[in-house]
Structures are given as structure tokens and as C-alpha cells.
Amino acid sequence: KIYYDSDADLSLLRDKQIVFLGFGNQGAAQAQNLRDSGIMNDKILIANRADSYAKDAQSKGFIVEHDFEKAAIVADILFLLIPDQVQPNIFNEKFAPNLKPTATIVIASGYNVFFKRLSFSPQQDVVMVAPRMIGSSVRSLYQKGKGYPCFVSVEQDGTGSGLSIALALSRAIGATKAGAIASSAYEETAMDLLAEQALWPNIIMLFREAFSVLKEAGCSDEALCYEMWMSKEPAEIFERAAEDGFIGQLKHHSTVSQYGQLNGALALDGEPARAHFKDILYNQILNGKFAEHLSKIEPDLEKDGLQNPLNQLYAKAEETELVQAEKRVRGRLADLLQ
Ligand code: NAI
């Protein structure tokens, strides 16, 4: 099911106090779109700790509240737009005890709802309005009068009006212009995490190994980096795939390339990859194992240097031949430009 502007009634938002928790990538874009859709500025409140994001919201004319408990008390609708890993603590401690019993909570990612990390009251609506775009594009496409892909769902219909409110909000942030797709926190989480934990890791690994094999065969750092990604060819291929079809885009390549790609892809045995993807999906993602692991290391993700496990992974990735070669190439390029 796809929802368009005509399915959404903006008047449902009249007189509602809308609170944005967070004014980052998504918060800044969605709050500005909503205001430009005719929601009065005094009906929008930005709940943000005192940091550069709060200053940005103030400079754009928004009313900012640093006290989360005060923001929670007035919210008819609450957009949860702070990073997923910090949402449970802040929402459960500061917002949940103070929110109105019939408030609507809007999530932009299914993660915390699917893994039941947020506490809601039974009469509250919990809806997902999840743009499939980075925040800057959510804003720029709206300004150009265009839509963008977005998932919508009702995860808890406490008032019975969850869907109509979700659609009104989707329209106000510009998401129903090109059609918002009915989805669910389950679907969004399964797809997102499988792409992040299986599909892209494999793509990173394939590039790393292809790089090493070609390097060993005598290809230069410069030639390899430009051939493989610095020319932006992969970006162009995906752009064409979105327009002309995943396989249809091959027609833009030479005959030698088309034959090589199709012949190679069809000859590969997909079974090992399928088994690996299933293992990650069922035994790491859907059973909550990854979420549990992440919640254990969450406090460390705020740390500096190598005490932060994410920085440890970056340090390990730095040691690979591909990253070392790219460093050398970028260094030589910078020298040339001086
Ligand atoms: P972000 O990283 O841009 O969030 C920054 C905001 O969070 C700022 O307002 C900052 O003050 C606040 N913040 C950060 N740490 C905090 C803390 N410890 N305590 C209180 N406030 C804190 O977040 P982003 O990327 O906009 O993500 C928000 C939601 O949107 C998430 O659920 C994410 O999954 C979802 N989403 C993000 C997309 C993106 O383009 N980045 C795309 C689609 C969905």
C-alpha cells in the first residue's frame, strides 16, 4: 500500500503541540519541512540539550527547550529524532513518565520499537514515519517541491487514530508527495540491519579482496583506487540501477562488460551467501543478539580514542592494504595540488 497527499488530512494537526526531540540530520530537516507546510512556529518545540544543534535550531527561529521533562509534559506529538542508541535512556527516563496518556510518539527507525527498548502507555499511539533518505535530502527535495521515499506504519494504535495522524505528519514533512510506503518496524529493522550487517560487509570484503589480488598481480595503487571507487563509477552504476533497473543498467556498459558481468553472476553459486545471510538474519539480528551486544557496549561508544569499540574497528580497518593504498594515493594527490 502506498499513501499519497490525498490520503492525508493536515487539519488533524491543528492545535497539536509538536515536540521534536533532536535537531540533527532528520530533526532539522523534518521540523523545517513541517513549519513550511503551515504548522505555526509556536506549535513546534525543539527539545534539545544545550549544544550546537540547539543553537542551530534557535538560529532558524525555533523555540528550544533544554529541559526534557518540561517538553514531555506539553507534547501531543513527539518526534524521537536523537540517535537510536541514546533513545532508550532519554525516552524512558525523561519522557515516558511525563508524556500525556494519549500522546503520539513518532519514530524514524524501527530498531528500538522492534526490540522493545522503549516504554509506552497502552493508550498512546506509536507510529513510524521513516524517510529513506539522509536529512539534507529530506529538506532539499521538499524545497524543490519533490517527495522522497518513506516508510509509514502504526506500531501501537492507542487512540484508534494512529494511521490518520501518521499520514498527516508524513504529509507535513513532505513524505507523501511521492508516495509513502506502508511498512512496519519489523520490516524496516530486518532490512536495515541485514544490509548493514551482511550485505555491505560482504561488499566491503569483496572490494578488499579484489584490491589485494589485483595489487599482487602488479596493478598500481592509483590505477586500482580510481578504477574501483574514486572515479565514482560504482555510484553511477547504482544511480542507473535506480533509474533503468538493477540488471537493465548493464546496457550502459560495453558488450564485453555486459557479457562478463552476467555470465559471471549467473555462474556463481549463491547458496553459501544465502546461508550466511540467513544465519545473520535469524541468529544475530531477529533473535536480539546484536541489539543486546550493542546495548552492553553503548556507554563505550561515547568514549574517545581506542577505548571506544567503534574506533578500535576503524583502527583495524586502517591496517588493510586497500586503506593504506588509498592513504598513499590521497597523500600524493594532496602534494600535487599544493
Ligand atoms: P543525529 O545523530 O543527527 O542526532 C543529533 C541530535 O541528537 C542532536 O539534536 C543532538 O543534540 C541529539 N543528541 C545526540 N546525542 C544525545 C544525547 N546523548 N542526549 C541527548 N541528545 C542527544 O540523528 P539522526 O541521524 O537524525 O537520527 C535520528 C533518527 O532518525 C534515528 O532514529 C535514525 O535511525 C533515524 N534516521 C536517520 C537517518 C539519517 O539520515 N541520518 C535516515 C532515516 C532515519
Coordinates of C-alpha atoms and ligand atoms in Angstrom, one line a residue:
K1 CA 0.0 0.0 0.0
I2 CA 1.3 3.4 -0.9
Y3 CA -0.1 6.6 0.7
Y4 CA -0.2 9.9 -1.2
D5 CA -1.0 13.5 -0.2
S6 CA -4.7 12.9 -0.9
D7 CA -4.8 10.2 1.9
A8 CA -3.6 12.7 4.5
D9 CA -5.5 15.4 6.3
L10 CA -3.2 18.2 7.6
S11 CA -6.1 19.7 9.6
L12 CA -5.7 16.8 12.2
L13 CA -2.5 18.6 13.3
R14 CA -4.3 21.9 14.1
D15 CA -3.8 22.9 17.7
K16 CA -1.5 20.0 18.4
Q17 CA 1.8 20.8 20.2
I18 CA 4.5 19.0 18.3
V19 CA 7.8 18.4 20.0
F20 CA 11.0 17.3 18.2
L21 CA 13.5 15.5 20.4
G22 CA 16.6 16.2 18.4
F23 CA 17.6 18.7 15.8
G24 CA 20.2 16.7 13.9
N25 CA 20.1 15.1 10.4
Q26 CA 16.5 14.2 10.5
G27 CA 15.2 16.6 13.2
A28 CA 16.4 19.8 11.5
A29 CA 15.0 18.7 8.1
Q30 CA 11.7 17.4 9.3
A31 CA 11.0 20.4 11.7
Q32 CA 11.7 22.9 8.9
N33 CA 9.5 21.0 6.4
L34 CA 6.7 20.8 8.9
R35 CA 6.8 24.5 9.5
D36 CA 6.9 25.3 5.8
S37 CA 3.8 23.1 5.4
G38 CA 1.9 25.6 7.5
I39 CA 2.3 24.4 11.1
M40 CA 2.6 27.5 13.3
N41 CA 6.1 28.1 14.8
D42 CA 4.6 28.4 18.3
K43 CA 3.2 24.9 17.9
I44 CA 6.6 23.4 17.3
L45 CA 9.1 22.9 20.2
I46 CA 12.6 21.6 19.8
A47 CA 13.7 19.6 22.8
N48 CA 17.5 19.6 22.7
R49 CA 20.4 19.5 25.2
A50 CA 22.4 22.7 25.1
D51 CA 24.8 22.0 22.2
S52 CA 25.5 23.2 18.7
Y53 CA 22.3 21.6 17.4
A54 CA 20.2 23.6 19.9
K55 CA 22.0 26.8 18.7
D56 CA 21.2 25.8 15.1
A57 CA 17.5 25.4 15.9
Q58 CA 17.5 28.8 17.7
S59 CA 19.2 30.5 14.7
K60 CA 16.5 29.1 12.4
G61 CA 13.8 30.7 14.6
F62 CA 12.5 27.7 16.5
I63 CA 11.6 27.7 20.2
V64 CA 14.1 25.5 22.1
E65 CA 13.5 23.7 25.4
H66 CA 16.6 22.2 27.2
D67 CA 14.5 20.7 30.0
F68 CA 13.2 17.4 28.6
E69 CA 10.7 16.8 31.3
K70 CA 9.0 20.2 30.5
A71 CA 9.0 19.3 26.8
A72 CA 7.4 16.0 27.5
I73 CA 4.5 17.5 29.6
V74 CA 3.3 19.7 26.7
A75 CA 3.8 17.2 23.8
D76 CA 0.7 16.0 21.9
I77 CA 3.1 14.6 19.3
L78 CA 6.7 13.6 20.0
F79 CA 9.2 13.0 17.2
L80 CA 12.0 10.8 18.5
L81 CA 15.0 12.1 16.4
I82 CA 18.1 11.5 18.5
P83 CA 20.5 8.6 17.7
D84 CA 18.9 5.2 18.2
Q85 CA 21.5 4.1 20.8
V86 CA 20.7 7.1 23.2
Q87 CA 16.9 6.9 22.7
P88 CA 16.0 4.3 25.4
N89 CA 17.7 6.1 28.3
I90 CA 16.4 9.5 27.5
F91 CA 12.9 8.5 26.4
N92 CA 12.3 6.0 29.3
E93 CA 13.7 8.3 32.0
K94 CA 12.7 11.8 30.9
F95 CA 9.8 11.5 28.5
A96 CA 7.8 8.3 29.3
P97 CA 6.9 9.3 32.9
N98 CA 5.8 12.8 31.8
L99 CA 4.0 12.3 28.5
K100 CA 0.3 12.7 28.1
P101 CA -1.5 9.3 28.3
T102 CA -2.8 9.8 24.7
A103 CA 0.4 11.3 23.1
T104 CA 1.6 10.2 19.7
I105 CA 5.2 9.0 19.6
V106 CA 6.8 9.1 16.1
I107 CA 9.9 7.0 15.3
A108 CA 12.1 7.3 12.2
S109 CA 13.7 3.9 12.7
G110 CA 12.1 0.6 13.8
Y111 CA 15.0 -0.6 15.9
N112 CA 14.1 0.4 19.4
V113 CA 10.4 -0.4 19.0
F114 CA 11.1 -3.8 17.4
F115 CA 13.5 -4.7 20.2
K116 CA 11.0 -3.3 22.8
R117 CA 13.5 -0.9 24.3
L118 CA 11.0 1.9 24.8
S119 CA 8.2 2.0 27.4
F120 CA 4.8 3.3 26.1
S121 CA 1.5 3.6 27.8
P122 CA -1.3 1.5 26.2
Q123 CA -3.4 4.5 25.1
Q124 CA -0.5 6.2 23.3
D125 CA -0.1 6.0 19.5
V126 CA 3.3 4.8 18.3
V127 CA 3.8 5.4 14.6
M128 CA 6.8 5.1 12.3
V129 CA 7.5 7.8 9.7
A130 CA 10.9 6.8 8.4
P131 CA 12.3 8.7 5.5
R132 CA 14.6 6.5 3.4
M133 CA 16.9 9.5 2.8
I134 CA 19.6 11.4 4.6
G135 CA 18.2 14.6 6.3
S136 CA 19.8 17.0 3.9
S137 CA 17.9 15.4 1.0
V138 CA 14.7 15.3 3.1
R139 CA 15.0 19.1 3.2
S140 CA 16.3 19.8 -0.3
L141 CA 13.7 17.6 -2.0
Y142 CA 10.9 19.2 0.0
Q143 CA 12.2 22.7 -1.0
K144 CA 12.3 21.6 -4.7
G145 CA 8.6 20.5 -4.3
K146 CA 9.5 16.9 -4.7
G147 CA 8.8 13.9 -2.5
Y148 CA 11.2 11.2 -1.2
P149 CA 10.7 7.5 -0.3
C150 CA 9.4 7.0 3.3
F151 CA 8.0 4.1 5.3
V152 CA 4.9 4.5 7.4
S153 CA 3.4 2.2 10.0
V154 CA 1.3 2.1 13.1
E155 CA 3.0 0.1 15.8
Q156 CA 0.5 0.8 18.6
D157 CA -2.9 2.3 17.9
G158 CA -3.8 3.5 21.4
T159 CA -6.3 6.2 20.3
G160 CA -7.6 4.5 17.2
S161 CA -6.4 7.5 15.1
G162 CA -2.8 6.4 14.7
L163 CA -2.8 5.9 11.0
S164 CA -4.5 9.3 10.2
I165 CA -2.1 11.1 12.5
A166 CA 0.9 9.3 10.9
L167 CA -0.3 10.2 7.4
A168 CA -0.9 13.8 8.4
L169 CA 2.6 14.0 9.8
S170 CA 4.0 12.3 6.7
R171 CA 2.4 14.8 4.5
A172 CA 3.6 17.7 6.7
I173 CA 7.2 16.6 6.4
G174 CA 6.8 16.1 2.6
A175 CA 6.9 12.3 2.6
T176 CA 3.5 11.5 0.9
K177 CA 4.3 13.7 -2.2
A178 CA 6.0 10.8 -4.0
G179 CA 4.1 8.2 -2.0
A180 CA 4.8 6.8 1.5
I181 CA 5.1 3.0 1.6
A182 CA 3.2 1.0 4.3
S183 CA 5.7 -0.9 6.2
S184 CA 6.4 -2.0 9.8
A185 CA 9.1 -1.7 12.5
Y186 CA 9.9 -5.4 11.9
E187 CA 10.3 -5.0 8.2
E188 CA 12.4 -1.8 8.5
T189 CA 14.7 -3.3 11.1
A190 CA 15.2 -6.6 9.3
M191 CA 16.0 -4.9 6.0
D192 CA 18.2 -2.2 7.5
L193 CA 20.2 -4.5 9.8
L194 CA 20.6 -7.2 7.2
A195 CA 22.0 -4.6 4.8
E196 CA 24.3 -3.2 7.5
Q197 CA 25.5 -6.5 9.0
A198 CA 25.6 -8.8 6.0
L199 CA 25.2 -7.2 2.5
W200 CA 27.6 -4.2 2.9
P201 CA 30.2 -6.1 5.0
N202 CA 30.3 -8.6 2.1
I203 CA 30.7 -5.8 -0.4
I204 CA 33.5 -4.2 1.7
M205 CA 35.2 -7.6 1.9
L206 CA 34.8 -8.2 -1.9
F207 CA 36.4 -4.8 -2.7
R208 CA 39.2 -5.5 -0.2
E209 CA 40.0 -8.9 -1.7
A210 CA 39.7 -7.8 -5.3
F211 CA 42.1 -5.0 -4.5
S212 CA 44.7 -7.4 -2.9
V213 CA 44.5 -9.8 -5.8
L214 CA 45.0 -7.1 -8.4
K215 CA 47.7 -5.4 -6.4
E216 CA 49.6 -8.7 -6.2
A217 CA 49.2 -9.0 -10.0
G218 CA 51.1 -5.8 -10.4
C219 CA 48.4 -3.1 -10.6
S220 CA 49.3 0.3 -9.1
D221 CA 47.6 2.0 -6.1
E222 CA 46.5 4.9 -8.3
A223 CA 45.0 2.7 -11.0
L224 CA 43.2 0.5 -8.5
C225 CA 41.7 3.3 -6.4
Y226 CA 40.4 5.1 -9.4
E227 CA 39.2 2.0 -11.2
M228 CA 37.4 0.7 -8.2
W229 CA 35.8 3.7 -6.5
M230 CA 37.5 7.1 -6.7
S231 CA 36.1 7.6 -10.3
K232 CA 32.6 7.3 -8.7
E233 CA 31.8 4.6 -11.2
P234 CA 30.1 2.4 -8.5
A235 CA 27.9 5.4 -7.5
E236 CA 26.9 5.9 -11.1
I237 CA 26.1 2.2 -11.5
F238 CA 23.7 2.4 -8.6
E239 CA 22.2 5.6 -9.8
R240 CA 21.5 3.9 -13.2
A241 CA 20.1 0.8 -11.4
A242 CA 17.5 3.1 -9.6
E243 CA 16.5 4.5 -13.0
D244 CA 16.9 1.8 -15.5
G245 CA 16.7 -1.4 -13.4
F246 CA 19.1 -3.4 -11.4
I247 CA 20.1 -5.6 -14.4
G248 CA 18.8 -3.1 -17.0
Q249 CA 21.6 -0.7 -16.2
L250 CA 24.1 -3.2 -17.6
K251 CA 23.0 -2.0 -21.1
H252 CA 25.1 1.2 -20.5
H253 CA 28.3 -0.9 -20.3
S254 CA 30.3 -2.3 -23.2
T255 CA 29.4 -5.7 -24.7
V256 CA 32.5 -7.3 -23.2
S257 CA 31.5 -5.9 -19.8
Q258 CA 27.8 -7.0 -20.1
Y259 CA 28.8 -10.5 -21.1
G260 CA 31.4 -10.8 -18.3
Q261 CA 29.1 -9.5 -15.6
L262 CA 26.0 -11.6 -16.5
N263 CA 28.0 -14.7 -17.3
G264 CA 29.9 -14.4 -14.0
A265 CA 26.9 -13.6 -11.8
L266 CA 24.8 -16.4 -13.2
A267 CA 27.7 -18.9 -12.8
L268 CA 28.2 -18.1 -9.1
D269 CA 26.7 -20.4 -6.5
G270 CA 24.5 -18.2 -4.3
E271 CA 23.9 -20.9 -1.7
P272 CA 26.9 -20.1 0.7
A273 CA 25.9 -16.4 0.7
R274 CA 22.2 -17.2 1.2
A275 CA 23.1 -19.5 4.2
H276 CA 25.4 -16.7 5.6
F277 CA 22.6 -14.1 5.2
K278 CA 20.1 -16.3 6.9
D279 CA 22.4 -17.0 9.7
I280 CA 23.0 -13.3 10.3
L281 CA 19.2 -12.5 10.0
Y282 CA 17.9 -15.2 12.3
N283 CA 20.9 -15.8 14.7
Q284 CA 22.2 -12.3 15.1
I285 CA 19.5 -9.8 14.2
L286 CA 16.0 -11.1 14.8
N287 CA 16.8 -13.0 17.9
G288 CA 18.0 -9.8 19.5
K289 CA 21.6 -10.9 19.9
F290 CA 23.1 -7.9 18.1
A291 CA 20.8 -5.4 20.0
E292 CA 21.8 -7.0 23.3
H293 CA 25.5 -6.7 22.4
L294 CA 25.1 -3.1 21.3
S295 CA 23.3 -2.1 24.5
K296 CA 26.1 -3.5 26.5
I297 CA 28.8 -1.5 24.7
E298 CA 26.7 1.6 24.3
P299 CA 28.3 3.6 27.1
D300 CA 31.8 2.9 25.5
L301 CA 30.6 4.3 22.1
E302 CA 30.7 7.8 23.7
K303 CA 34.4 7.4 24.7
D304 CA 37.4 8.9 23.0
G305 CA 40.3 7.1 21.3
L306 CA 40.8 3.4 21.4
Q307 CA 38.5 3.0 24.5
N308 CA 35.7 3.3 22.0
P309 CA 35.0 0.0 20.3
L310 CA 34.0 1.7 17.1
N311 CA 37.4 3.5 17.0
Q312 CA 39.0 0.1 17.5
L313 CA 37.3 -1.3 14.4
Y314 CA 38.4 1.8 12.4
A315 CA 41.9 1.2 13.6
K316 CA 41.8 -2.4 12.4
A317 CA 40.3 -1.4 9.0
E318 CA 43.1 1.2 8.7
E319 CA 45.6 -1.7 8.6
T320 CA 44.2 -3.2 5.4
E321 CA 46.1 -2.9 2.2
L322 CA 43.2 -1.1 0.5
V323 CA 43.0 1.7 3.1
Q324 CA 46.8 2.0 3.3
A325 CA 47.0 2.3 -0.5
E326 CA 44.2 4.9 -0.6
K327 CA 46.0 6.9 2.0
R328 CA 49.2 6.9 -0.1
V329 CA 47.2 7.9 -3.2
R330 CA 45.3 10.8 -1.5
G331 CA 48.6 11.9 0.1
R332 CA 50.3 12.1 -3.3
L333 CA 47.3 13.9 -4.8
A334 CA 47.4 16.5 -2.0
D335 CA 51.1 17.0 -2.7
L336 CA 50.4 17.5 -6.4
L337 CA 47.7 20.1 -5.7
Q338 CA 50.0 22.2 -3.4
Ligands
NAI1 P1 21.7 12.7 14.7 O1 22.9 11.9 15.0 O2 21.8 13.8 13.7 O3 21.2 13.4 16.1 C1 21.7 14.5 16.6 C2 20.7 15.0 17.6 O4 20.6 14.2 18.7 C3 21.1 16.4 18.1 O5 19.9 17.2 18.3 C4 21.8 16.1 19.4 O6 21.6 17.2 20.3 C5 21.0 14.9 19.9 N1 21.7 14.0 20.8 C6 22.8 13.3 20.4 N2 23.3 12.6 21.5 C7 22.5 12.9 22.5 C8 22.4 12.6 23.9 N3 23.3 11.7 24.4 N4 21.5 13.1 24.7 C9 20.6 14.0 24.1 N5 20.5 14.4 22.9 C10 21.5 13.8 22.1 O7 20.4 11.7 14.5 P2 19.8 11.3 13.1 O8 20.8 10.7 12.2 O9 18.9 12.5 12.6 O10 18.8 10.1 13.6 C11 17.6 10.4 14.3 C12 16.7 9.2 14.0 O11 16.4 9.2 12.6 C13 17.3 7.8 14.3 O12 16.2 7.0 14.8 C14 17.7 7.3 13.0 O13 17.8 5.9 12.9 C15 16.7 7.9 12.1 N6 17.0 8.1 10.7 C16 18.2 8.7 10.3 C17 18.5 9.0 9.0 C18 19.7 9.8 8.6 O14 19.7 10.4 7.6 N7 20.7 10.0 9.5 C19 17.7 8.4 7.9 C20 16.5 7.8 8.4 C21 16.2 7.7 9.7

